[in-house]
C-alpha atoms as a printed R data frame, in Angstrom:
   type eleno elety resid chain resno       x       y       z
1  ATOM     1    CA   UNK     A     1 -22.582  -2.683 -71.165
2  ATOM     2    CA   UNK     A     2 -25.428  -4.763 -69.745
3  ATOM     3    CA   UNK     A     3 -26.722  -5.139 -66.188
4  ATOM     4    CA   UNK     A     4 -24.808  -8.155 -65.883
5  ATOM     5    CA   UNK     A     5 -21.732  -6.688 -67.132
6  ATOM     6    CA   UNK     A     6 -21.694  -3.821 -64.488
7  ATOM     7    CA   UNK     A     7 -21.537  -6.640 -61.570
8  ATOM     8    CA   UNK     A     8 -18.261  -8.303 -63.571
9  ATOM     9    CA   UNK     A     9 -16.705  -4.891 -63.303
10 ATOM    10    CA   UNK     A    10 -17.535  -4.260 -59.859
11 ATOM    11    CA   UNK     A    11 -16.093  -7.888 -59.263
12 ATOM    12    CA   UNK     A    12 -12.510  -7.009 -61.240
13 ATOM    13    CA   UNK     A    13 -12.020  -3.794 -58.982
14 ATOM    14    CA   UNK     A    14 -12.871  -6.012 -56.464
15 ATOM    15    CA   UNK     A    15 -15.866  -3.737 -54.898
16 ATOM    16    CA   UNK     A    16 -17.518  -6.952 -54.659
17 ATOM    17    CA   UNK     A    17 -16.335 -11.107 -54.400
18 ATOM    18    CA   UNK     A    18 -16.628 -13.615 -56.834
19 ATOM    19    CA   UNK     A    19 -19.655 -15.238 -55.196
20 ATOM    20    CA   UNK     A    20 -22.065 -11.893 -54.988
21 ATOM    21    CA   UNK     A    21 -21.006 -10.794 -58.307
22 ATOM    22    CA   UNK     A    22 -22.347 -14.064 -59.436
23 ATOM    23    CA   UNK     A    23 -25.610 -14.139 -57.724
24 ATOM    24    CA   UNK     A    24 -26.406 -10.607 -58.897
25 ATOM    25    CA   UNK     A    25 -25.471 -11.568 -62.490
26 ATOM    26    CA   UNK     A    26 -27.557 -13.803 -62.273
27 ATOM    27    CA   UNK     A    27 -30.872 -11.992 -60.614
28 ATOM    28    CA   UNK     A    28 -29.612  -8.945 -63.707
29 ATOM    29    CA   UNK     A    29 -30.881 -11.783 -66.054
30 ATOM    30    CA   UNK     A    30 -33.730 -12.541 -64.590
31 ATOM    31    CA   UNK     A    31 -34.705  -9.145 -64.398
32 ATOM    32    CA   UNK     A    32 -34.486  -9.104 -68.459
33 ATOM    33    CA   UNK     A    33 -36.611 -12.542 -68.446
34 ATOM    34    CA   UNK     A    34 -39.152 -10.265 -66.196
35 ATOM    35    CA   UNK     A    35 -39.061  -7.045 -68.568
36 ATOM    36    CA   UNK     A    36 -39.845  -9.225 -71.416
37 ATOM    37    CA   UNK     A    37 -41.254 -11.900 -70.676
38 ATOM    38    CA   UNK     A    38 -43.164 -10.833 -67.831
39 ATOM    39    CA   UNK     A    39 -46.320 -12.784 -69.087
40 ATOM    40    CA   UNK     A    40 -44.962 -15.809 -68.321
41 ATOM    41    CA   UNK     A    41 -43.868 -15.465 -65.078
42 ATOM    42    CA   UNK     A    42 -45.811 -17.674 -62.246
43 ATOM    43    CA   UNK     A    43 -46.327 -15.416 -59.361
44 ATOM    44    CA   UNK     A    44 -45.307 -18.198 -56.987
45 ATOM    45    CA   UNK     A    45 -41.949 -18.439 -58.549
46 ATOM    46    CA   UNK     A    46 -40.954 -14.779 -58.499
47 ATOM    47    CA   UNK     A    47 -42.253 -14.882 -54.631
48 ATOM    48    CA   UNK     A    48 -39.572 -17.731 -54.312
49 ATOM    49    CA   UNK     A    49 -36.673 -15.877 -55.855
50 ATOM    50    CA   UNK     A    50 -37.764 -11.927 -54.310
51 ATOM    51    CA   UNK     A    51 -37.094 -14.316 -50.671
52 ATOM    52    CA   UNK     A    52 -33.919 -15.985 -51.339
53 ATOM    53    CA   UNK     A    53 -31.912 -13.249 -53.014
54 ATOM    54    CA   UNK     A    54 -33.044 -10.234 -50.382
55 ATOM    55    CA   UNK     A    55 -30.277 -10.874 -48.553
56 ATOM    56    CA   UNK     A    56 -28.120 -10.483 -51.722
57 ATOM    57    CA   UNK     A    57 -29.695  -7.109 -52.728
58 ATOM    58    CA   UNK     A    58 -29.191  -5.895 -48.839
59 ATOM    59    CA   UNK     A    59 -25.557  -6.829 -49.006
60 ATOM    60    CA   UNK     A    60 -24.730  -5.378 -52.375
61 ATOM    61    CA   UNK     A    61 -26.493  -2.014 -50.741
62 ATOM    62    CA   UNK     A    62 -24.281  -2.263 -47.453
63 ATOM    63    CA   UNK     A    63 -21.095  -2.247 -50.156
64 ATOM    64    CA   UNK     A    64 -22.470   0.443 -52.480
65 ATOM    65    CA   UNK     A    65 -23.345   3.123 -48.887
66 ATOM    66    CA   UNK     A    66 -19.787   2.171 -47.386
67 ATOM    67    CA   UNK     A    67 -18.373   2.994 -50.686
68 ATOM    68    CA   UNK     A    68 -20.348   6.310 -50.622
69 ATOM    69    CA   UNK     A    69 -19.587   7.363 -46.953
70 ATOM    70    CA   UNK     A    70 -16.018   6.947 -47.957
């Protein structure tokens, strides 16, 4: 099971919607491009995506502590 995998599961128990599960699929492959192809990277770019997906990551953490406190 990959990274992205784990976001399509969370999605079919529906821990998450359609629209998050497909944002963080998407920043799972970029984190692969970044572990292995980190040389190629512009630093200006990465800057650029780290600022428009935060609020992503926060809301996929908000989901993962209520599901914890339960």
């Amino acid at each position: 099971m990959s990274y992205s995998d784990a976001f399509e599961v969370l999605k079919e128990n529906r821990i998450i919607d359609d629209k998050l599960a497909g944002r963080l699929k998407e920043m799972a492959k970029f984190r692969n491009f970044l572990v292995h192809r980190y040389a190629f990277v512009q630093k200006e770019k990465l800057v650029e995506i780290v600022k428009q997906d935060i609020k992503d990551i926060e809301e996929f953490v908000r989901i993962v502590l209520r599901l914890i406190k339960k």
